[in-house]
CSV table of C-alpha atoms in Angstrom, one decimal:
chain,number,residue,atom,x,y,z
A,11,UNK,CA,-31.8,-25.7,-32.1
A,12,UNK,CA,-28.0,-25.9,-31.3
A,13,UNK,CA,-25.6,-25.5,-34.0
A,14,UNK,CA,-22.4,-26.8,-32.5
A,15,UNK,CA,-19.4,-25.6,-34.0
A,16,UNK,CA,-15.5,-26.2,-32.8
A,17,UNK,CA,-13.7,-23.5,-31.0
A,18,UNK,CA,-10.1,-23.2,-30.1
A,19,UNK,CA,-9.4,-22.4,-26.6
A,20,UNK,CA,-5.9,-21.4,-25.0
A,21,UNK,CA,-4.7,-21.4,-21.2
A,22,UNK,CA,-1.6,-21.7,-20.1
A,23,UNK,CA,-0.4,-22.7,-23.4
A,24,UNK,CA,-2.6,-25.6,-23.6
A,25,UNK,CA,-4.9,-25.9,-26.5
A,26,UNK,CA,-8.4,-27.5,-25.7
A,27,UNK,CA,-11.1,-28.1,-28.3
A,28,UNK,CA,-14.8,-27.2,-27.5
A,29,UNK,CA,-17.7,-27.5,-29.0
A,30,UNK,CA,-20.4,-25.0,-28.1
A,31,UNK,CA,-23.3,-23.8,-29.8
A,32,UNK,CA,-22.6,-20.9,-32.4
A,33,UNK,CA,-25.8,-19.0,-32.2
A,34,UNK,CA,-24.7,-18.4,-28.6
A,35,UNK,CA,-20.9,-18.0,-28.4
A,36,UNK,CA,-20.1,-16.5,-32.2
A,37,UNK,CA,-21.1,-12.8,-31.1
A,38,UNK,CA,-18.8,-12.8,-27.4
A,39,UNK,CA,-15.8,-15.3,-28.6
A,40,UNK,CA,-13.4,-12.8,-29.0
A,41,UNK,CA,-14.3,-11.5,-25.2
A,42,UNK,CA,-13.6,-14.7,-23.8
A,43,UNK,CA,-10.7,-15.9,-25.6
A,44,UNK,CA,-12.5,-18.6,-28.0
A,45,UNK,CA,-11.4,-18.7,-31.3
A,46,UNK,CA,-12.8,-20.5,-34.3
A,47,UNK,CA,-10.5,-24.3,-34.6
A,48,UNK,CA,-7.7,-23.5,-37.5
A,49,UNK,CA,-7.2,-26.0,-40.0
A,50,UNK,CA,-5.3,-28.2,-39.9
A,51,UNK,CA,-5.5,-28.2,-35.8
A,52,UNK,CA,-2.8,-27.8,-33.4
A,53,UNK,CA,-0.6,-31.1,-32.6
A,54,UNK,CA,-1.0,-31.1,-29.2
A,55,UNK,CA,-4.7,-30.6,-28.5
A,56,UNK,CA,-6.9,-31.6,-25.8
A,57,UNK,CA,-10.7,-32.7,-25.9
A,58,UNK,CA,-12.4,-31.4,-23.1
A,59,UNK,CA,-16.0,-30.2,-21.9
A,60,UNK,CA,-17.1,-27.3,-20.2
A,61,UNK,CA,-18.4,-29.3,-17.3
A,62,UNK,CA,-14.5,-30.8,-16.8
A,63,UNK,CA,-12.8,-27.5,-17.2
A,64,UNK,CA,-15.2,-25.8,-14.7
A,65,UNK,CA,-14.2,-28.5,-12.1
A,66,UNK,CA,-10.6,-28.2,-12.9
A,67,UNK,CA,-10.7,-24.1,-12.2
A,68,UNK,CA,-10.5,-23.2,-15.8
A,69,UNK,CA,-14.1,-21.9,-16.2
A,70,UNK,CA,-16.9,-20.2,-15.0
A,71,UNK,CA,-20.4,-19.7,-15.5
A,72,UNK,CA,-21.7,-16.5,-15.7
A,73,UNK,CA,-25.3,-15.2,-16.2
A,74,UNK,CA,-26.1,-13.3,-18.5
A,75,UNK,CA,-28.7,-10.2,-18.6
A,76,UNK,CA,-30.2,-10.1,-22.2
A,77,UNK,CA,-32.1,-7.1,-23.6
A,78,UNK,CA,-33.8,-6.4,-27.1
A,79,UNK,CA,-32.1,-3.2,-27.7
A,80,UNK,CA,-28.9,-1.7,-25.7
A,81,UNK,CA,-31.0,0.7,-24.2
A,82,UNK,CA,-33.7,-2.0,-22.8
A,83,UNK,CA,-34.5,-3.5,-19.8
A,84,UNK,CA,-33.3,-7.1,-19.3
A,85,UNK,CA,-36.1,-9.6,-20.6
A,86,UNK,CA,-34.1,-12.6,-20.8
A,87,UNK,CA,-31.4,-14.7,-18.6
A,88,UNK,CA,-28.8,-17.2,-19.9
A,89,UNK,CA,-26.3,-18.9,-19.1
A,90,UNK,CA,-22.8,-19.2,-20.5
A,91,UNK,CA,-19.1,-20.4,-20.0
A,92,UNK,CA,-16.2,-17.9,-20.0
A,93,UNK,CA,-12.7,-18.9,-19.0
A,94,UNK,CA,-11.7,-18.3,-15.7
A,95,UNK,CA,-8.5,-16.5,-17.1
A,96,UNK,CA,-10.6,-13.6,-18.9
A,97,UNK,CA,-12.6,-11.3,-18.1
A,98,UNK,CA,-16.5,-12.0,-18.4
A,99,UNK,CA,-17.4,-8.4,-18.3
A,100,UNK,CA,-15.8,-8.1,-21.5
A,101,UNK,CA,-19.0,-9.9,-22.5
A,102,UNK,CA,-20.8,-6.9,-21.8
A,103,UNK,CA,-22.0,-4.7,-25.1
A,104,UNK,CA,-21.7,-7.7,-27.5
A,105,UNK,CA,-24.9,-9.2,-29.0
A,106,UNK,CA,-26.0,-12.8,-29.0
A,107,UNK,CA,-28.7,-13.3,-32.1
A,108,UNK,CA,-30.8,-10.6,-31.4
A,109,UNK,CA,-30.3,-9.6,-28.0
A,110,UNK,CA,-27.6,-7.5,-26.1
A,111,UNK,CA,-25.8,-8.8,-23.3
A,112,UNK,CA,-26.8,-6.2,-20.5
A,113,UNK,CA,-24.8,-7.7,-17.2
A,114,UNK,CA,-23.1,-10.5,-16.4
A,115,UNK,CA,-22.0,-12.0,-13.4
A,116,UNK,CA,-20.5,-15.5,-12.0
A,117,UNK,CA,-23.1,-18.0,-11.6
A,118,UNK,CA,-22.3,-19.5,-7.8
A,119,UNK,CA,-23.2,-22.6,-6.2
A,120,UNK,CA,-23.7,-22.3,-2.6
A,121,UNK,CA,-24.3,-25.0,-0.1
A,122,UNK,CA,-25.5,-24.8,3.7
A,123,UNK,CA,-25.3,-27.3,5.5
């Protein structure tokens, strides 16, 4: 079940507020740039989603590789957000609940036509 927590995100000195599930981005927020929301919050924040920064340019998604140990085999896929100003192989190493993020690359979306 998704615990949904608010993160503090910065590019290009704009502050945008997301909430994203902490079981999932609490073990690679420092990678991608997400830090947890300060209190009080900044003046001059912005609500946004994942979906309306990834249209803007602002974000990727990346697949992840997930293992059981660091030494493992992938056994498990997922999918994730990383700001399109860092970089997602920092990702690599870091551990998401119990599993180890293995590899990571940008999710694409190709069309033929």
């Amino acid at each position: 079940m998704a615990n949904l927590k608010s993160y503090l995100l910065t590019i290009d000195n704009i502050n945008y507020a997301l909430h994203l599930d902490s079981n999932t981005y609490d073990g690679i927020k420092d990678g991608i740039g997400l830090q947890d929301m300060p209190t009080p919050a900044p003046a001059n924040l912005r609500q946004s989603s994942l979906v309306e920064l990834e249209k803007n340019g602002l974000a990727h998604k990346i697949s992840l590789g997930l293992a059981t140990a660091t030494n493992a085999k992938v056994t498990k896929r997922k999918i994730v957000f990383c700001p399109s100003t860092k970089v997602f192989k920092n990702m690599i190493g870091k551990q998401i609940g119990t599993l180890y993020v293995k590899s990571a690359c940008v999710k694409t979306h190709r069309n033929y036509v």
